[in-house]
Tab-separated table of C-alpha atoms in Angstrom:
chain	number	residue	atom	x	y	z
A	971	UNK	CA	0.525	32.095	31.005
A	972	UNK	CA	3.454	32.335	28.642
A	973	UNK	CA	5.538	30.033	30.843
A	974	UNK	CA	2.697	27.487	30.892
A	975	UNK	CA	2.393	27.636	27.111
A	976	UNK	CA	6.136	27.237	26.776
A	977	UNK	CA	6.102	24.164	29.024
A	978	UNK	CA	3.220	22.589	27.079
A	979	UNK	CA	4.966	23.309	23.790
A	980	UNK	CA	8.206	21.776	25.082
A	981	UNK	CA	6.379	18.677	26.300
A	982	UNK	CA	4.669	18.286	22.927
A	983	UNK	CA	7.995	18.530	21.107
A	984	UNK	CA	9.548	16.030	23.519
A	985	UNK	CA	6.648	13.614	23.042
A	986	UNK	CA	6.835	13.963	19.275
A	987	UNK	CA	10.583	13.373	19.343
A	988	UNK	CA	10.166	10.287	21.527
A	989	UNK	CA	7.491	8.851	19.223
A	990	UNK	CA	9.684	9.535	16.174
A	991	UNK	CA	12.668	7.770	17.781
A	992	UNK	CA	10.580	4.741	18.739
A	993	UNK	CA	9.009	4.563	15.271
A	994	UNK	CA	12.261	4.998	13.382
A	995	UNK	CA	14.451	2.753	15.516
A	996	UNK	CA	13.491	-0.548	13.766
A	997	UNK	CA	14.074	1.049	10.353
A	998	UNK	CA	17.421	2.485	11.424
A	999	UNK	CA	18.455	-0.855	12.953
A	1000	UNK	CA	17.578	-2.652	9.696
A	1001	UNK	CA	19.600	-0.211	7.570
A	1002	UNK	CA	22.622	-0.295	9.891
A	1003	UNK	CA	22.457	-4.092	10.234
A	1004	UNK	CA	22.830	-4.301	6.464
A	1005	UNK	CA	26.404	-3.144	6.977
A	1006	UNK	CA	27.235	-5.709	9.664
A	1007	UNK	CA	29.017	-9.043	9.362
A	1008	UNK	CA	26.722	-12.070	9.530
A	1009	UNK	CA	27.848	-12.951	13.074
A	1010	UNK	CA	27.383	-9.410	14.349
A	1011	UNK	CA	23.693	-8.725	13.601
A	1012	UNK	CA	22.280	-10.770	16.483
A	1013	UNK	CA	25.384	-10.909	18.639
A	1014	UNK	CA	25.394	-10.151	22.351
A	1015	UNK	CA	25.996	-7.721	23.885
A	1016	UNK	CA	23.946	-5.590	21.504
A	1017	UNK	CA	25.862	-3.198	19.265
A	1018	UNK	CA	23.914	-0.706	17.203
A	1019	UNK	CA	26.783	0.230	14.907
A	1020	UNK	CA	28.974	-2.413	13.228
A	1021	UNK	CA	32.549	-2.950	14.223
A	1022	UNK	CA	33.519	-3.112	10.561
A	1023	UNK	CA	31.259	-1.624	7.902
A	1024	UNK	CA	30.430	-4.350	5.366
A	1025	UNK	CA	29.396	-2.366	2.284
A	1026	UNK	CA	29.698	-5.586	0.311
A	1027	UNK	CA	26.387	-6.825	1.754
A	1028	UNK	CA	24.424	-4.379	-0.380
A	1029	UNK	CA	26.446	-5.061	-3.536
A	1030	UNK	CA	26.177	-8.832	-2.979
A	1031	UNK	CA	22.407	-8.836	-2.660
A	1032	UNK	CA	22.134	-6.629	-5.747
A	1033	UNK	CA	24.166	-9.194	-7.690
A	1034	UNK	CA	21.549	-11.841	-6.896
A	1035	UNK	CA	19.425	-12.076	-10.071
A	1036	UNK	CA	16.439	-13.464	-8.168
A	1037	UNK	CA	16.382	-10.426	-5.886
A	1038	UNK	CA	16.245	-7.977	-8.778
A	1039	UNK	CA	13.714	-10.134	-10.590
A	1040	UNK	CA	11.405	-10.351	-7.602
A	1041	UNK	CA	11.670	-6.571	-7.115
A	1042	UNK	CA	10.750	-5.967	-10.768
A	1043	UNK	CA	7.882	-8.476	-10.736
A	1044	UNK	CA	6.508	-7.034	-7.500
A	1045	UNK	CA	6.801	-3.431	-8.705
A	1046	UNK	CA	5.041	-4.242	-11.987
A	1047	UNK	CA	2.243	-6.076	-10.198
A	1048	UNK	CA	1.848	-3.301	-7.619
A	1049	UNK	CA	1.520	-0.602	-10.285
A	1050	UNK	CA	-1.045	-2.626	-12.272
A	1051	UNK	CA	-2.938	-3.420	-9.064
A	1052	UNK	CA	-3.035	0.253	-8.023
A	1053	UNK	CA	-4.247	1.428	-11.446
A	1054	UNK	CA	-6.988	-1.213	-11.654
A	1055	UNK	CA	-7.993	-0.465	-8.075
A	1056	UNK	CA	-8.440	3.221	-8.892
A	1057	UNK	CA	-10.499	2.526	-12.020
A	1058	UNK	CA	-12.823	-0.099	-10.549
A	1059	UNK	CA	-13.329	1.416	-7.117
A	1060	UNK	CA	-13.896	4.929	-8.474
A	1061	UNK	CA	-16.520	3.659	-10.925
A	1062	UNK	CA	-18.297	1.748	-8.155
A	1063	UNK	CA	-18.062	4.775	-5.865
A	1064	UNK	CA	-19.639	6.994	-8.526
A	1065	UNK	CA	-22.520	4.552	-8.939
A	1066	UNK	CA	-23.243	4.527	-5.207
A	1067	UNK	CA	-22.760	8.289	-4.873
A	1068	UNK	CA	-24.766	9.564	-7.844
A	1069	UNK	CA	-27.017	6.932	-9.379
A	1070	UNK	CA	-30.401	5.875	-8.034
A	1071	UNK	CA	-31.607	2.306	-8.463
A	1072	UNK	CA	-33.592	-0.309	-6.575
A	1073	UNK	CA	-31.978	-1.853	-3.501
A	1074	UNK	CA	-29.128	0.655	-3.696
A	1075	UNK	CA	-29.027	1.207	0.076
A	1076	UNK	CA	-29.270	-2.515	0.816
A	1077	UNK	CA	-26.481	-3.299	-1.623
A	1078	UNK	CA	-24.320	-0.537	-0.161
A	1079	UNK	CA	-24.839	-1.960	3.329
A	1080	UNK	CA	-23.610	-5.353	2.110
A	1081	UNK	CA	-20.572	-3.697	0.533
A	1082	UNK	CA	-19.761	-1.877	3.767
A	1083	UNK	CA	-20.205	-5.053	5.812
A	1084	UNK	CA	-17.403	-6.701	3.851
A	1085	UNK	CA	-15.040	-4.190	5.469
A	1086	UNK	CA	-15.580	-5.945	8.785
A	1087	UNK	CA	-14.780	-9.437	7.537
A	1088	UNK	CA	-11.160	-10.342	8.368
A	1089	UNK	CA	-9.150	-11.274	5.311
A	1090	UNK	CA	-7.936	-14.464	6.989
A	1091	UNK	CA	-11.555	-15.612	7.385
A	1092	UNK	CA	-12.055	-15.835	3.614
A	1093	UNK	CA	-8.527	-16.917	2.732
A	1094	UNK	CA	-9.384	-20.601	2.249
A	1095	UNK	CA	-12.541	-19.816	0.264
A	1096	UNK	CA	-10.623	-17.439	-1.978
A	1097	UNK	CA	-7.928	-20.059	-2.527
A	1098	UNK	CA	-10.522	-22.654	-3.560
A	1099	UNK	CA	-12.093	-20.210	-6.009
A	1100	UNK	CA	-8.828	-19.247	-7.724
A	1101	UNK	CA	-7.813	-22.917	-7.849
A	1102	UNK	CA	-11.074	-23.846	-9.593
A	1103	UNK	CA	-10.463	-20.994	-12.040
A	1104	UNK	CA	-6.910	-22.259	-12.776
A	1105	UNK	CA	-5.383	-18.951	-11.741
A	1106	UNK	CA	-2.546	-20.292	-9.596
A	1107	UNK	CA	0.971	-19.160	-10.546
A	1108	UNK	CA	-0.327	-16.260	-12.620
A	1109	UNK	CA	-0.234	-12.516	-12.105
A	1110	UNK	CA	-4.009	-12.541	-12.216
A	1111	UNK	CA	-4.215	-14.438	-8.931
A	1112	UNK	CA	-2.162	-11.729	-7.247
A	1113	UNK	CA	-4.093	-8.796	-8.712
A	1114	UNK	CA	-7.741	-9.605	-9.397
A	1115	UNK	CA	-8.992	-11.001	-6.044
A	1116	UNK	CA	-8.102	-7.832	-4.133
A	1117	UNK	CA	-8.811	-5.101	-6.676
A	1118	UNK	CA	-12.345	-4.304	-5.486
A	1119	UNK	CA	-12.104	-2.839	-2.004
A	1120	UNK	CA	-15.062	-1.707	0.099
A	1121	UNK	CA	-12.795	0.622	2.058
A	1122	UNK	CA	-11.547	2.363	-1.058
A	1123	UNK	CA	-15.078	2.578	-2.482
A	1124	UNK	CA	-16.269	4.175	0.736
A	1125	UNK	CA	-13.395	6.659	0.756
A	1126	UNK	CA	-13.910	7.740	-2.877
A	1127	UNK	CA	-17.697	7.819	-2.490
A	1128	UNK	CA	-17.414	10.259	0.404
A	1129	UNK	CA	-15.315	12.492	-1.829
A	1130	UNK	CA	-17.838	12.300	-4.668
A	1131	UNK	CA	-20.711	13.187	-2.352
A	1132	UNK	CA	-18.998	16.528	-1.719
A	1133	UNK	CA	-18.858	17.457	-5.413
A	1134	UNK	CA	-21.687	19.944	-6.136
A	1135	UNK	CA	-24.681	18.575	-8.005
A	1136	UNK	CA	-24.753	21.779	-10.053
A	1137	UNK	CA	-21.686	20.628	-11.996
A	1138	UNK	CA	-23.410	17.408	-12.970
A	1139	UNK	CA	-26.678	19.161	-13.853
A	1140	UNK	CA	-24.838	21.661	-16.050
A	1141	UNK	CA	-23.134	18.792	-17.876
A	1142	UNK	CA	-26.502	17.091	-18.420
A	1143	UNK	CA	-27.879	20.296	-19.928
A	1144	UNK	CA	-24.890	20.390	-22.296
A	1145	UNK	CA	-25.790	16.891	-23.466
A	1146	UNK	CA	-23.229	14.824	-21.584
A	1147	UNK	CA	-24.139	11.310	-20.497
A	1148	UNK	CA	-23.140	9.566	-17.271
A	1149	UNK	CA	-19.927	8.118	-18.687
A	1150	UNK	CA	-18.884	11.490	-20.102
A	1151	UNK	CA	-19.594	13.171	-16.772
A	1152	UNK	CA	-17.600	10.577	-14.878
A	1153	UNK	CA	-14.554	10.675	-17.157
A	1154	UNK	CA	-14.577	14.439	-17.790
A	1155	UNK	CA	-15.613	15.849	-14.403
A	1156	UNK	CA	-15.342	13.348	-11.575
A	1157	UNK	CA	-12.221	11.481	-12.679
A	1158	UNK	CA	-10.016	14.592	-13.191
A	1159	UNK	CA	-11.217	16.099	-9.903
A	1160	UNK	CA	-10.362	12.948	-7.980
A	1161	UNK	CA	-6.564	13.204	-7.931
A	1162	UNK	CA	-6.301	14.092	-4.184
A	1163	UNK	CA	-8.249	11.026	-3.113
A	1164	UNK	CA	-6.738	8.937	-5.908
A	1165	UNK	CA	-3.261	9.552	-4.493
A	1166	UNK	CA	-4.293	8.118	-1.133
A	1167	UNK	CA	-6.165	5.154	-2.593
A	1168	UNK	CA	-3.444	4.474	-5.160
A	1169	UNK	CA	-0.651	4.495	-2.614
A	1170	UNK	CA	-2.725	2.403	-0.210
A	1171	UNK	CA	-3.322	-0.177	-2.941
A	1172	UNK	CA	0.338	-0.136	-3.946
A	1173	UNK	CA	1.523	-0.664	-0.375
A	1174	UNK	CA	-1.043	-3.402	0.229
A	1175	UNK	CA	0.238	-5.305	-2.790
A	1176	UNK	CA	3.922	-4.670	-2.087
A	1177	UNK	CA	3.720	-5.871	1.519
A	1178	UNK	CA	1.459	-8.867	0.892
A	1179	UNK	CA	2.987	-12.167	1.924
A	1180	UNK	CA	0.395	-14.777	2.916
A	1181	UNK	CA	-1.597	-14.697	-0.334
A	1182	UNK	CA	1.436	-14.846	-2.687
A	1183	UNK	CA	2.906	-17.656	-0.583
A	1184	UNK	CA	-0.312	-19.659	-0.987
A	1185	UNK	CA	-0.805	-19.056	-4.703
A	1186	UNK	CA	2.661	-18.658	-6.226
A	1187	UNK	CA	5.134	-21.538	-6.371
A	1188	UNK	CA	7.003	-20.549	-9.532
A	1189	UNK	CA	10.255	-18.907	-8.377
A	1190	UNK	CA	10.253	-16.682	-11.458
A	1191	UNK	CA	7.096	-15.020	-10.129
A	1192	UNK	CA	8.156	-14.730	-6.505
A	1193	UNK	CA	7.145	-11.474	-4.847
A	1194	UNK	CA	9.764	-9.583	-2.883
A	1195	UNK	CA	8.402	-10.699	0.489
A	1196	UNK	CA	8.471	-14.307	-0.700
A	1197	UNK	CA	12.052	-13.904	-1.848
A	1198	UNK	CA	13.154	-12.458	1.505
A	1199	UNK	CA	11.367	-15.208	3.419
A	1200	UNK	CA	12.946	-17.913	1.229
A	1201	UNK	CA	16.326	-16.248	1.608
A	1202	UNK	CA	15.907	-16.245	5.398
A	1203	UNK	CA	14.978	-19.932	5.391
A	1204	UNK	CA	17.767	-21.080	3.114
A	1205	UNK	CA	20.555	-18.769	4.349
A	1206	UNK	CA	19.570	-18.086	7.924
A	1207	UNK	CA	23.133	-17.253	8.941
A	1208	UNK	CA	23.463	-14.443	6.391
A	1209	UNK	CA	21.585	-11.887	8.464
A	1210	UNK	CA	23.617	-8.980	7.132
A	1211	UNK	CA	22.624	-9.831	3.565
A	1212	UNK	CA	19.010	-10.290	4.648
A	1213	UNK	CA	18.951	-6.865	6.310
A	1214	UNK	CA	20.552	-5.305	3.225
A	1215	UNK	CA	17.897	-6.920	1.018
A	1216	UNK	CA	15.109	-5.770	3.324
A	1217	UNK	CA	16.464	-2.212	3.221
A	1218	UNK	CA	16.647	-2.188	-0.565
A	1219	UNK	CA	13.124	-3.636	-0.744
A	1220	UNK	CA	11.825	-0.733	1.334
A	1221	UNK	CA	13.416	1.975	-0.825
A	1222	UNK	CA	10.745	2.105	-3.606
A	1223	UNK	CA	8.025	2.548	-1.003
A	1224	UNK	CA	9.943	5.290	0.832
A	1225	UNK	CA	10.620	7.127	-2.442
A	1226	UNK	CA	6.934	6.864	-3.356
A	1227	UNK	CA	5.910	8.364	-0.031
A	1228	UNK	CA	8.454	11.196	-0.289
A	1229	UNK	CA	7.252	12.091	-3.785
A	1230	UNK	CA	3.567	12.122	-2.903
A	1231	UNK	CA	3.638	13.214	0.746
A	1232	UNK	CA	2.209	16.673	0.096
A	1233	UNK	CA	-0.544	15.180	-2.079
A	1234	UNK	CA	-1.347	12.659	0.660
A	1235	UNK	CA	-1.808	15.428	3.222
A	1236	UNK	CA	-3.803	17.496	0.738
A	1237	UNK	CA	-5.984	14.512	-0.105
A	1238	UNK	CA	-6.778	13.876	3.536
A	1239	UNK	CA	-7.711	17.519	4.031
A	1240	UNK	CA	-9.873	17.727	0.915
A	1241	UNK	CA	-11.654	14.398	1.160
A	1242	UNK	CA	-11.802	14.799	4.919
A	1243	UNK	CA	-14.843	12.489	5.178
A	1244	UNK	CA	-16.870	15.617	5.881
């Protein structure tokens, strides 16, 4: 029995190690390629490590003012987007979790159904709407259309449904109204699920490419993915610089995950969609 358990445990470790290697290989290749000469990144035969380490690739891309500007603009927009997403989706989730009103179930079904509509299916319609509203080339066009998310509402609502009604009833007896209950009880208790929703919103904004490409033409407002794509188009031979820029663009997201990883795990356990 012990030998069988040992074999199973070894196989699980081996499988986990294999999955980790496969998952991390593209990231490792990108980081290492940032140190390669421009002719070495896609050369054949394949070499994982560079012949000569080109540290200048990272310093050169950092000296590009448009790179730093696009990083700053994207970071600012992602933070604003995440904060607004938390506020709006948590308020909507509270309404659907705690309030009773006519057609509540029907409305909630419509909200849930939007989760199954592919984003590409409404891309043209969304573009027409923001064009009519003269929102092109503004931060608003990057933030507002995607703030309300049925998936995030559903996730937060499930968390709110698990909060005991007794807390709310006690607050009512003490004279608190709905807004006071939401801001004083539900909002402070929501940090585990807020971490997950906030990071999800941040990553969604940071990695977006199609929507910014359609709506932003002003180079001063280019998002980081737009900058990297433009860089690839205009300087296709500078693959080492492109890999260095892609690595630096991934660092804020990696740092964010490392800071909040324990809260992410805790949030999944607590919210748990019980």
